[in-house]
Short mmCIF file of C-alpha atoms and ligand atoms in Angstrom, two decimals:
data_model
loop_
_atom_site.label_atom_id
_atom_site.label_comp_id
_atom_site.label_asym_id
_atom_site.label_seq_id
_atom_site.Cartn_x
_atom_site.Cartn_y
_atom_site.Cartn_z
CA UNK A 13 2.06 19.08 -1.64
CA UNK A 14 1.36 15.47 -2.79
CA UNK A 15 3.71 14.04 -5.41
CA UNK A 16 2.37 11.62 -8.00
CA UNK A 17 4.49 8.65 -9.00
CA UNK A 18 4.06 8.55 -12.76
CA UNK A 19 5.52 6.14 -15.31
CA UNK A 20 7.65 7.69 -18.06
CA UNK A 21 8.31 5.71 -21.27
CA UNK A 22 10.72 7.65 -23.53
CA UNK A 23 10.03 5.37 -26.54
CA UNK A 24 11.89 5.31 -29.86
CA UNK A 25 12.94 7.69 -32.64
CA UNK A 26 12.08 11.26 -31.60
CA UNK A 27 10.58 9.87 -28.35
CA UNK A 28 13.62 10.43 -26.10
CA UNK A 29 14.12 13.95 -27.55
CA UNK A 30 10.56 15.10 -26.97
CA UNK A 31 10.23 13.43 -23.57
CA UNK A 32 13.47 15.12 -22.41
CA UNK A 33 12.13 18.53 -23.49
CA UNK A 34 8.72 17.92 -21.90
CA UNK A 35 10.04 16.64 -18.57
CA UNK A 36 12.33 19.69 -18.42
CA UNK A 37 9.32 22.00 -18.89
CA UNK A 38 7.31 20.06 -16.29
CA UNK A 39 10.16 20.30 -13.77
CA UNK A 40 10.50 24.05 -14.40
CA UNK A 41 6.76 24.43 -13.81
CA UNK A 42 7.09 22.57 -10.47
CA UNK A 43 4.73 19.81 -11.58
CA UNK A 44 4.18 17.54 -8.56
CA UNK A 45 5.38 14.44 -10.39
CA UNK A 46 7.95 11.81 -9.58
CA UNK A 47 8.97 9.86 -12.71
CA UNK A 48 9.37 6.11 -12.67
CA UNK A 49 11.13 5.38 -15.96
CA UNK A 50 10.48 2.18 -17.94
CA UNK A 51 11.21 1.09 -21.48
CA UNK A 52 9.02 -0.20 -24.30
CA UNK A 53 9.57 -0.69 -28.03
CA UNK A 54 12.94 -0.92 -29.78
CA UNK A 55 14.59 0.74 -26.78
CA UNK A 56 13.47 -2.22 -24.63
CA UNK A 57 14.62 -4.77 -27.23
CA UNK A 58 18.01 -3.09 -27.52
CA UNK A 59 18.47 -3.30 -23.77
CA UNK A 60 17.96 -7.08 -24.02
CA UNK A 61 14.36 -7.14 -22.81
CA UNK A 62 11.01 -8.03 -24.40
CA UNK A 63 9.56 -5.38 -26.71
CA UNK A 64 6.92 -4.78 -24.04
CA UNK A 65 8.50 -5.83 -20.74
CA UNK A 66 6.22 -7.18 -18.00
CA UNK A 67 7.91 -4.74 -15.59
CA UNK A 68 6.65 -1.82 -17.73
CA UNK A 69 3.09 -3.18 -17.72
CA UNK A 70 3.20 -3.83 -13.98
CA UNK A 71 4.49 -0.30 -13.31
CA UNK A 72 1.63 1.26 -15.30
CA UNK A 73 -0.88 -0.99 -13.53
CA UNK A 74 0.62 -0.07 -10.17
CA UNK A 75 0.92 3.72 -10.67
CA UNK A 76 -2.17 4.06 -12.88
CA UNK A 77 -0.78 6.85 -15.08
CA UNK A 78 1.95 7.02 -17.72
CA UNK A 79 3.40 9.58 -20.12
CA UNK A 80 4.67 7.78 -23.18
CA UNK A 81 6.83 8.69 -26.16
CA UNK A 82 6.12 6.98 -29.50
CA UNK A 83 7.29 3.40 -30.08
CA UNK A 84 8.46 2.27 -33.52
CA UNK A 85 6.28 -0.32 -35.24
CA UNK A 86 7.96 -2.29 -38.06
CA UNK A 87 6.04 -2.00 -41.36
CA UNK A 88 4.93 -5.24 -43.06
CA UNK A 89 6.93 -7.52 -40.75
CA UNK A 90 8.28 -7.96 -37.22
CA UNK A 91 6.67 -7.71 -33.83
CA UNK A 92 3.09 -6.66 -33.01
CA UNK A 93 2.77 -2.92 -32.37
CA UNK A 94 3.69 -2.04 -28.78
CA UNK A 95 0.88 0.52 -28.74
CA UNK A 96 -1.67 -2.14 -29.70
CA UNK A 97 -0.27 -4.54 -27.08
CA UNK A 98 -0.33 -1.89 -24.35
CA UNK A 99 -3.90 -0.84 -25.11
CA UNK A 100 -5.10 -4.47 -25.16
CA UNK A 101 -3.18 -5.72 -22.13
CA UNK A 102 -4.25 -2.76 -19.98
CA UNK A 103 -7.72 -2.58 -21.54
CA UNK A 104 -7.29 1.11 -22.41
CA UNK A 105 -10.39 1.08 -24.54
CA UNK A 106 -11.00 4.79 -25.08
CA UNK A 107 -8.59 7.04 -26.98
CA UNK A 108 -9.30 10.76 -26.78
CA UNK A 109 -7.64 13.23 -29.12
CA UNK A 110 -8.62 16.89 -28.92
CA UNK A 111 -7.95 18.75 -32.17
CA UNK A 112 -8.06 22.55 -31.94
CA UNK A 113 -6.61 25.57 -33.69
CA UNK A 114 -3.73 27.17 -31.85
CA UNK A 115 -3.22 30.91 -31.91
CA UNK A 116 -0.19 31.77 -34.01
CA UNK A 117 -0.38 28.55 -36.03
CA UNK A 118 -1.86 29.50 -39.37
CA UNK A 119 -3.93 26.84 -41.11
CA UNK A 120 -6.63 26.67 -43.76
CA UNK A 121 -9.38 26.82 -41.11
CA UNK A 122 -9.60 28.90 -37.96
CA UNK A 123 -12.64 27.31 -36.32
CA UNK A 124 -11.57 23.73 -35.62
CA UNK A 125 -12.57 22.38 -32.22
CA UNK A 126 -13.02 18.63 -32.51
CA UNK A 127 -12.62 15.71 -30.17
CA UNK A 128 -11.82 12.37 -31.77
CA UNK A 129 -12.84 9.38 -29.65
CA UNK A 130 -11.51 6.07 -30.89
CA UNK A 131 -12.34 2.52 -29.79
CA UNK A 132 -8.91 1.18 -28.94
CA UNK A 133 -9.16 -2.60 -28.57
CA UNK A 134 -11.00 -4.18 -31.52
CA UNK A 135 -11.52 -3.96 -35.26
CA UNK A 136 -9.01 -4.58 -38.05
CA UNK A 137 -6.40 -2.58 -36.13
CA UNK A 138 -5.99 -5.49 -33.70
CA UNK A 139 -3.95 -7.15 -36.45
CA UNK A 140 -5.58 -10.60 -36.21
CA UNK A 141 -4.17 -11.92 -39.51
CA UNK A 142 -3.67 -15.30 -41.04
CA UNK A 143 -1.89 -16.81 -44.05
CA UNK A 144 -4.43 -19.25 -45.50
CA UNK A 145 -1.97 -20.52 -48.09
CA UNK A 146 1.08 -18.81 -49.66
CA UNK A 147 -0.24 -15.82 -51.58
CA UNK A 148 -3.56 -15.70 -49.70
CA UNK A 149 -3.82 -13.79 -46.41
CA UNK A 150 -6.77 -12.64 -44.34
CA UNK A 151 -7.35 -10.02 -41.67
CA UNK A 152 -10.17 -10.38 -39.19
CA UNK A 153 -12.33 -7.45 -38.14
CA UNK A 154 -13.78 -8.20 -34.71
CA UNK A 155 -16.55 -6.18 -33.11
CA UNK A 156 -18.30 -7.17 -29.90
CA UNK A 157 -21.49 -5.71 -28.50
CA UNK A 158 -19.74 -5.29 -25.18
CA UNK A 159 -16.87 -3.15 -26.53
CA UNK A 160 -19.08 -1.15 -28.93
CA UNK A 161 -21.51 -0.33 -26.12
CA UNK A 162 -18.68 0.45 -23.71
CA UNK A 163 -17.03 3.01 -26.02
CA UNK A 164 -20.38 4.57 -26.97
CA UNK A 165 -21.34 5.02 -23.31
CA UNK A 166 -17.88 6.39 -22.57
CA UNK A 167 -18.15 8.90 -25.44
CA UNK A 168 -21.62 10.16 -24.44
CA UNK A 169 -20.56 10.48 -20.80
CA UNK A 170 -17.43 12.38 -21.85
CA UNK A 171 -19.43 14.66 -24.18
CA UNK A 172 -21.87 15.44 -21.37
CA UNK A 173 -19.09 16.22 -18.90
CA UNK A 174 -17.37 18.51 -21.40
CA UNK A 175 -20.62 20.20 -22.41
CA UNK A 176 -20.25 19.12 -26.02
CA UNK A 177 -23.40 19.22 -28.13
CA UNK A 178 -23.12 16.49 -30.74
CA UNK A 179 -21.58 13.09 -31.43
CA UNK A 180 -21.05 11.89 -34.99
CA UNK A 181 -20.13 8.28 -35.74
CA UNK A 182 -18.13 7.66 -38.93
CA UNK A 183 -18.77 4.14 -40.24
CA UNK A 184 -18.94 1.97 -43.33
CA UNK A 185 -21.98 -0.08 -42.34
CA UNK A 186 -23.26 -0.06 -45.93
CA UNK A 187 -20.41 -2.48 -46.73
CA UNK A 188 -19.38 -3.88 -43.33
CA UNK A 189 -22.99 -4.53 -42.41
CA UNK A 190 -22.28 -6.76 -39.42
CA UNK A 191 -19.26 -5.18 -37.70
CA UNK A 192 -19.87 -1.49 -38.42
CA UNK A 193 -23.60 -2.22 -38.28
CA UNK A 194 -23.14 -3.37 -34.66
CA UNK A 195 -21.02 -0.31 -33.87
CA UNK A 196 -23.69 2.16 -35.01
CA UNK A 197 -26.55 0.18 -33.46
CA UNK A 198 -24.82 0.26 -30.06
CA UNK A 199 -24.10 4.01 -30.34
CA UNK A 200 -27.67 4.75 -31.38
CA UNK A 201 -29.05 2.68 -28.48
CA UNK A 202 -26.91 4.52 -25.91
CA UNK A 203 -28.02 7.84 -27.42
CA UNK A 204 -31.73 6.95 -27.34
CA UNK A 205 -31.80 5.17 -23.99
CA UNK A 206 -29.28 7.13 -21.92
CA UNK A 207 -28.27 10.44 -23.54
CA UNK A 208 -31.14 11.76 -25.69
CA UNK A 209 -30.06 15.34 -24.96
CA UNK A 210 -26.82 15.03 -26.90
CA UNK A 211 -27.39 15.35 -30.63
CA UNK A 212 -26.39 12.21 -32.54
CA UNK A 213 -25.68 11.52 -36.21
CA UNK A 214 -23.94 8.83 -38.24
CA UNK A 215 -22.06 9.48 -41.47
CA UNK A 216 -20.58 7.04 -43.92
CA UNK A 217 -16.87 7.58 -43.43
CA UNK A 218 -15.87 8.48 -47.00
CA UNK A 219 -18.48 11.24 -47.25
CA UNK A 220 -17.68 12.23 -43.64
CA UNK A 221 -14.00 12.76 -44.52
CA UNK A 222 -14.97 14.93 -47.46
CA UNK A 223 -17.22 17.07 -45.25
CA UNK A 224 -14.51 17.22 -42.61
CA UNK A 225 -11.96 18.79 -44.97
CA UNK A 226 -14.59 21.13 -46.45
CA UNK A 227 -15.94 22.45 -43.16
CA UNK A 228 -14.56 20.95 -39.92
CA UNK A 229 -16.69 23.33 -37.83
CA UNK A 230 -19.78 21.23 -38.57
CA UNK A 231 -18.42 18.46 -36.34
CA UNK A 232 -18.05 18.38 -32.58
CA UNK A 233 -17.21 14.91 -31.15
CA UNK A 234 -16.29 12.15 -33.61
CA UNK A 235 -16.72 8.54 -32.47
CA UNK A 236 -14.94 5.90 -34.50
CA UNK A 237 -13.90 2.26 -34.43
CA UNK A 238 -10.19 1.55 -34.09
CA UNK A 239 -8.75 1.76 -37.62
CA UNK A 240 -10.99 4.64 -38.73
CA UNK A 241 -9.99 6.49 -35.56
CA UNK A 242 -6.31 6.03 -36.40
CA UNK A 243 -6.68 7.42 -39.92
CA UNK A 244 -9.13 10.22 -39.14
CA UNK A 245 -6.98 11.43 -36.20
CA UNK A 246 -4.10 12.18 -38.58
CA UNK A 247 -6.50 13.81 -41.05
CA UNK A 248 -7.77 16.04 -38.24
CA UNK A 249 -4.20 16.82 -37.15
CA UNK A 250 -3.61 18.10 -40.68
CA UNK A 251 -6.45 20.61 -40.19
CA UNK A 252 -4.70 22.36 -37.29
CA UNK A 253 -1.00 22.29 -38.20
CA UNK A 254 0.04 18.65 -38.25
CA UNK A 255 1.12 15.86 -35.94
CA UNK A 256 3.35 18.16 -33.89
CA UNK A 257 0.33 19.84 -32.25
CA UNK A 258 -2.17 17.08 -31.43
CA UNK A 259 -2.13 15.38 -28.03
CA UNK A 260 -3.70 12.08 -27.08
CA UNK A 261 -4.76 9.90 -24.20
CA UNK A 262 -5.86 6.30 -23.70
CA UNK A 263 -8.24 5.49 -20.86
CA UNK A 264 -9.31 2.26 -19.18
CA UNK A 265 -10.97 1.63 -15.83
CA UNK A 266 -7.66 1.11 -14.02
CA UNK A 267 -5.04 3.11 -15.93
CA UNK A 268 -4.44 5.91 -18.42
CA UNK A 269 -1.58 6.52 -20.84
CA UNK A 270 -0.94 9.96 -22.30
CA UNK A 271 0.92 10.15 -25.61
CA UNK A 272 1.05 12.29 -28.74
CA UNK A 273 -0.84 11.12 -31.83
CA UNK A 274 2.38 11.08 -33.86
CA UNK A 275 4.74 8.14 -34.32
CA UNK A 276 8.48 7.88 -33.82
CA UNK A 277 9.21 10.00 -36.96
CA UNK A 278 12.38 8.16 -38.05
CA UNK A 279 12.95 10.75 -40.81
CA UNK A 280 13.84 13.43 -38.25
CA UNK A 281 14.93 11.30 -35.27
CA UNK A 282 18.28 12.25 -33.71
CA UNK A 283 18.33 15.69 -35.31
CA UNK A 284 16.85 17.53 -32.33
CA UNK A 285 14.22 19.27 -34.46
CA UNK A 286 11.01 17.47 -33.45
CA UNK A 287 8.14 19.50 -32.07
CA UNK A 288 7.66 18.59 -28.39
CA UNK A 289 4.31 20.40 -28.21
CA UNK A 290 2.08 17.37 -28.91
CA UNK A 291 3.66 15.49 -26.01
CA UNK A 292 3.60 18.62 -23.84
CA UNK A 293 -0.13 19.00 -24.52
CA UNK A 294 -0.54 15.31 -23.64
CA UNK A 295 1.26 15.99 -20.35
CA UNK A 296 -1.19 18.84 -19.68
CA UNK A 297 -4.06 16.37 -20.25
CA UNK A 298 -2.32 14.03 -17.78
CA UNK A 299 -2.09 16.76 -15.13
CA UNK A 300 -5.79 17.55 -15.56
CA UNK A 301 -6.58 13.82 -15.27
CA UNK A 302 -4.59 13.67 -12.01
CA UNK A 303 -6.44 16.77 -10.81
CA UNK A 304 -9.81 15.10 -11.56
CA UNK A 305 -9.09 11.60 -10.28
CA UNK A 306 -6.95 12.47 -7.26
CA UNK A 307 -8.61 15.75 -6.36
CA UNK A 308 -5.32 17.61 -6.60
CA UNK A 309 -5.79 21.28 -7.47
CA UNK A 310 -2.03 21.78 -7.69
CA UNK A 311 -1.97 19.62 -10.82
CA UNK A 312 -4.73 21.74 -12.39
CA UNK A 313 -2.82 24.95 -11.59
CA UNK A 314 0.40 23.63 -13.15
CA UNK A 315 -1.53 22.44 -16.24
CA UNK A 316 -3.00 25.94 -16.61
CA UNK A 317 0.39 27.59 -16.22
CA UNK A 318 2.02 25.37 -18.88
CA UNK A 319 -0.87 25.87 -21.30
CA UNK A 320 -0.66 29.64 -20.91
CA UNK A 321 3.12 29.51 -21.44
CA UNK A 322 3.02 27.51 -24.68
CA UNK A 323 0.14 29.60 -26.03
CA UNK A 324 2.10 32.79 -25.34
CA UNK A 325 5.21 31.27 -26.92
CA UNK A 326 3.26 30.42 -30.08
CA UNK A 327 1.64 33.87 -30.20
CA UNK A 328 5.13 35.36 -29.91
CA UNK A 329 6.13 33.38 -33.00
CA UNK A 330 8.14 30.64 -31.28
CA UNK A 331 7.77 27.64 -33.55
CA UNK A 332 9.59 24.49 -34.56
CA UNK A 333 10.29 23.64 -38.20
CA UNK A 334 7.14 21.56 -38.77
CA UNK A 335 5.21 24.81 -38.13
CA UNK A 336 7.50 26.75 -40.49
CA UNK A 337 9.51 28.14 -37.58
CA UNK A 338 13.21 27.93 -36.89
CA UNK A 339 13.50 26.64 -33.35
CA UNK A 340 14.81 23.23 -32.52
CA UNK A 341 13.28 21.01 -29.82
CA UNK A 342 15.29 22.35 -26.90
CA UNK A 343 15.01 25.99 -28.02
CA UNK A 344 11.24 25.66 -28.12
CA UNK A 345 11.30 24.14 -24.62
CA UNK A 346 13.47 27.08 -23.42
CA UNK A 347 10.96 29.55 -24.88
CA UNK A 348 8.08 27.88 -23.04
CA UNK A 349 10.07 27.79 -19.78
CA UNK A 350 10.85 31.53 -20.08
CA UNK A 351 7.09 32.19 -20.21
CA UNK A 352 6.08 30.07 -17.22
CA UNK A 353 5.94 33.17 -15.06
P1 ATP B 6 3.20 5.54 -36.81
O1 ATP B 6 2.91 4.51 -37.84
O2 ATP B 6 4.22 5.15 -35.79
O3 ATP B 6 1.97 6.18 -36.23
P2 ATP B 6 3.32 7.61 -38.71
O4 ATP B 6 3.35 6.88 -39.97
O5 ATP B 6 2.05 8.26 -38.25
O6 ATP B 6 3.93 6.72 -37.54
P3 ATP B 6 5.00 9.66 -37.80
O7 ATP B 6 6.16 9.05 -37.17
O8 ATP B 6 3.94 10.16 -36.90
O9 ATP B 6 4.42 8.64 -38.85
O10 ATP B 6 5.46 10.81 -38.76
C1 ATP B 6 4.71 11.29 -39.89
C2 ATP B 6 5.36 12.59 -40.40
O11 ATP B 6 5.12 13.63 -39.44
C3 ATP B 6 6.87 12.48 -40.55
O12 ATP B 6 7.29 13.21 -41.67
C4 ATP B 6 7.38 13.11 -39.28
O13 ATP B 6 8.65 13.69 -39.40
C5 ATP B 6 6.34 14.16 -38.96
N1 ATP B 6 6.23 14.33 -37.50
C6 ATP B 6 5.64 13.47 -36.63
N2 ATP B 6 5.74 13.92 -35.39
C7 ATP B 6 6.42 15.09 -35.44
C8 ATP B 6 6.86 16.02 -34.44
N3 ATP B 6 6.61 15.86 -33.15
N4 ATP B 6 7.56 17.11 -34.86
C9 ATP B 6 7.81 17.30 -36.16
N5 ATP B 6 7.43 16.47 -37.14
C10 ATP B 6 6.74 15.35 -36.79
#
């Protein structure tokens, strides 16, 4: 059986705890992976390196696939977000975050099945800021036709492949007429010229958020620029049980990084109580990506086995504290491992 060399970045805060639990589950499931560990974030700084070491970037470029724990981003000061740097340097322009109800996790809605697709390289989220004079600062929102068209085409292609019916763009083009205006024009053009069979709509983001929390089942695939995608992803996570249960992935032409939507959760870091499920689900996405891109059915079989095991664990009531359960990180991992069959 082929073994895939895969970069592992434990990250900061709860990162090392959840990556340890997830790699233990993957090993127990006989995932054909060989980890190549590298650091990024505070962990890299503390070991005397750059916050995003060149060796980490080179390893991801070389191996093409990484599983990454969250990296701490200082608020209001300090270095540029490692996540932003990684996405820009590796041109990982498409973030995909599936948001679905899980059996055994009770939430307000029981019919959520959304995919959030986020443009990952432009917009206000890039953090291009400037102090004009003390007391006056600006932030630049950049949108290019090239990147807006690229993410729109990527989203429609993805929706077609996954047999999804509809793409909705959330925007604020009534106010940001040029930047968001360009984003919706590019999406509309791709719909009309290349994918007329996928239904397309565009909602102003404030009204869209209201509709989303009233009836999430009316949406299918959401396509958003960078900052809106960041905010709406967490909103969507709240619909299905929180940040502990939503996986994520970042795709470019040459590489892909799989990581949970959540951050480093400093409030619970070091306590061993974080939910490893979001990262585990991200690892399942990674195995399916390896199966698709490297034609390796073994990866697909392991992904299926892990998914079945965590679904059974949840149905049996095995839950971490964020889901109102009592298990800690390692106990939840044990419960999944027991159900691998
Ligand atoms: P960032 O700015 O890095 O994205 P954030 O502001 O989104 O971070 P998180 O670190 O994701 O914040 O945490 C938000 C809240 O969700 C915190 O209360 C945290 O404890 C909780 N949380 C996040 N991830 C998990 C997890 N895996 N298990 C349990 N609770 C979590």
